[in-house]
Short mmCIF file of C-alpha atoms in Angstrom, two decimals:
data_model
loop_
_atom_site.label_atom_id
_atom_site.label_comp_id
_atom_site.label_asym_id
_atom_site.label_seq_id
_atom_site.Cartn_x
_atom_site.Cartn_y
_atom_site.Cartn_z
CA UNK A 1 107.90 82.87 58.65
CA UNK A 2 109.11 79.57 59.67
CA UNK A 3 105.83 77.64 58.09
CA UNK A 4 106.24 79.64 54.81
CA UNK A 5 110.51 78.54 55.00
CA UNK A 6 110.62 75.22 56.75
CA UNK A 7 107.12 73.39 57.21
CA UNK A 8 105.59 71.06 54.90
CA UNK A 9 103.51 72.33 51.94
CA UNK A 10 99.66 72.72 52.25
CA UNK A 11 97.06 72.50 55.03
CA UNK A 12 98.33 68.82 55.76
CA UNK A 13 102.25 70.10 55.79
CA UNK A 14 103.83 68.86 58.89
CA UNK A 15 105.07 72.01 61.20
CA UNK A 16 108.39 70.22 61.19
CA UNK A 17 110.13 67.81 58.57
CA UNK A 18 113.21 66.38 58.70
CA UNK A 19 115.96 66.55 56.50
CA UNK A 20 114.71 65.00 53.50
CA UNK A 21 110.68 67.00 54.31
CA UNK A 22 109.71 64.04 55.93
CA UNK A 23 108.47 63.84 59.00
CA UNK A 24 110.88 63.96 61.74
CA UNK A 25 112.29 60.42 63.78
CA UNK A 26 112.75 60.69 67.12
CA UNK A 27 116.66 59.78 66.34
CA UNK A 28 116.93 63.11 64.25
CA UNK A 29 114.11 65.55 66.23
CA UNK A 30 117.00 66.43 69.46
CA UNK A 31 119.43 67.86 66.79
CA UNK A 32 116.89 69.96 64.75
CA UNK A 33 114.83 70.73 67.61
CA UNK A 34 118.25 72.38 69.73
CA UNK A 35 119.05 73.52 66.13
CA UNK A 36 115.57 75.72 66.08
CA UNK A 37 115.98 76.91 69.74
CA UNK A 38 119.31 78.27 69.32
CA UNK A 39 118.46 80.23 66.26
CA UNK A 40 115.77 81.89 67.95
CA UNK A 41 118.33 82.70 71.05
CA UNK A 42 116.28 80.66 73.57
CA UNK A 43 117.63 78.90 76.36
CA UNK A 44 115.79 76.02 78.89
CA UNK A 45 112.94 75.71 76.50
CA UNK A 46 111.38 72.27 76.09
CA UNK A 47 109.41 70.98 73.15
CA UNK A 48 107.13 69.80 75.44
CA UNK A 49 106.85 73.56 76.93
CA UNK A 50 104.79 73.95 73.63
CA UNK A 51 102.39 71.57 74.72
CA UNK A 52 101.93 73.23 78.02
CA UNK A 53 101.40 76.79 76.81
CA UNK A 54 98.83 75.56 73.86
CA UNK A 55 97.15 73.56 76.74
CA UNK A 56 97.11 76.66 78.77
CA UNK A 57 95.89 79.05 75.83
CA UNK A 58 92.93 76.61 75.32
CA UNK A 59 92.02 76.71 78.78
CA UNK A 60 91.58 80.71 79.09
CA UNK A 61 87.77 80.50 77.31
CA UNK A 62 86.57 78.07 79.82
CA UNK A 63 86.56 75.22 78.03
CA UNK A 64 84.33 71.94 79.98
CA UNK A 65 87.06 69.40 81.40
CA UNK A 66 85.75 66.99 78.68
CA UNK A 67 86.64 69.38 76.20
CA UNK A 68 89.90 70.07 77.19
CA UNK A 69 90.62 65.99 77.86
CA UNK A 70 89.66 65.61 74.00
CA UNK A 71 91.71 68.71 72.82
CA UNK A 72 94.89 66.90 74.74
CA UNK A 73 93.96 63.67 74.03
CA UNK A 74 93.59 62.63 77.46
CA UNK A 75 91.53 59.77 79.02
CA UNK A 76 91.66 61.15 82.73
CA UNK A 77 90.99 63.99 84.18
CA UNK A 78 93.60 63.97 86.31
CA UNK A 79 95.82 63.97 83.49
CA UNK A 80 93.86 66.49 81.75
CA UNK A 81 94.46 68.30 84.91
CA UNK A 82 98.53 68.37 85.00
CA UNK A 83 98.83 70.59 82.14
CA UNK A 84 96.22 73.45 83.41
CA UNK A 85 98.44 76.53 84.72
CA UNK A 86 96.65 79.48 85.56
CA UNK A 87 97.35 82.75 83.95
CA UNK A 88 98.20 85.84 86.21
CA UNK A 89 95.48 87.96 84.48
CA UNK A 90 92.47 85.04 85.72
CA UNK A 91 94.57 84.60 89.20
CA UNK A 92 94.36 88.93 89.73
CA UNK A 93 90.77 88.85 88.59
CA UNK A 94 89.99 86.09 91.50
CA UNK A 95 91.62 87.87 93.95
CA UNK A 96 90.37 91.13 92.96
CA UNK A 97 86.52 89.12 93.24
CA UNK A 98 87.02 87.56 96.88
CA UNK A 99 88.83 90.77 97.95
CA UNK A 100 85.33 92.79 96.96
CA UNK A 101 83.23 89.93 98.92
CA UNK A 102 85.30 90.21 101.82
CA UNK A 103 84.95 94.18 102.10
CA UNK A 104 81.01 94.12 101.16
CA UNK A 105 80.56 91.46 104.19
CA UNK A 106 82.77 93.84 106.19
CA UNK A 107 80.26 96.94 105.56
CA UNK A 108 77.18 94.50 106.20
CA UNK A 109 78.40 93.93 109.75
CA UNK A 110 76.54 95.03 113.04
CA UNK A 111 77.80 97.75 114.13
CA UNK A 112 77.81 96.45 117.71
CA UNK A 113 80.54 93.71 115.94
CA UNK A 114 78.53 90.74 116.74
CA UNK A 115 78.89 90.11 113.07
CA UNK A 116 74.85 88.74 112.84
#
């Protein structure tokens, strides 16, 4: 809705334009920007909280650190590293993954409990 109502025209079209569908100045992005997150009844959310969660989408089909750093348009890793947050889904699955290892090494053990 919002790219067919306020985004430039065409596969180039900016996502946002300023007031006169150009592309926004810094000077004029705070006021449209607060203007956007109000009329979607959103509070404490950052532009740059759009750049996180895209970073953090991108990251869920394992992308190679290189790929990521190019995606983001990082030099570093370690900056490429900042924005990776990992998702609750991937943190229960590792969890889930050691928690199996631990019990199978459990059953393995002597049953005299030397644990050799």
């Amino acid at each position: 809705m919002h790219l067919n109502t306020y985004a430039g025209e065409g596969d180039e079209g900016l996502v946002f334009v300023g007031p006169k569908s150009a592309q926004l100045r810094r000077a004029n992005f705070t006021r449209t920007w607060s203007k956007a997150v109000t009329a979607a009844n959103l509070s404490g959310f950052h532009f740059h909280d759009l750049r996180h969660t895209g970073n953090t989408f991108a990251s869920q089909p394992r992308p190679t650190l290189r790929e990521l750093m190019n995606r983001m348009g990082h030099s570093t890793t370690w900056a490429a590293l900042i924005f990776q947050h990992t998702a609750m889904e991937r943190d229960r699955a590792i969890a889930d993954a050691l928690g199996k290892l631990a019990e199978e090494a459990l059953n393995k053990q002597d049953p005299d409990g030397s644990g050799t």
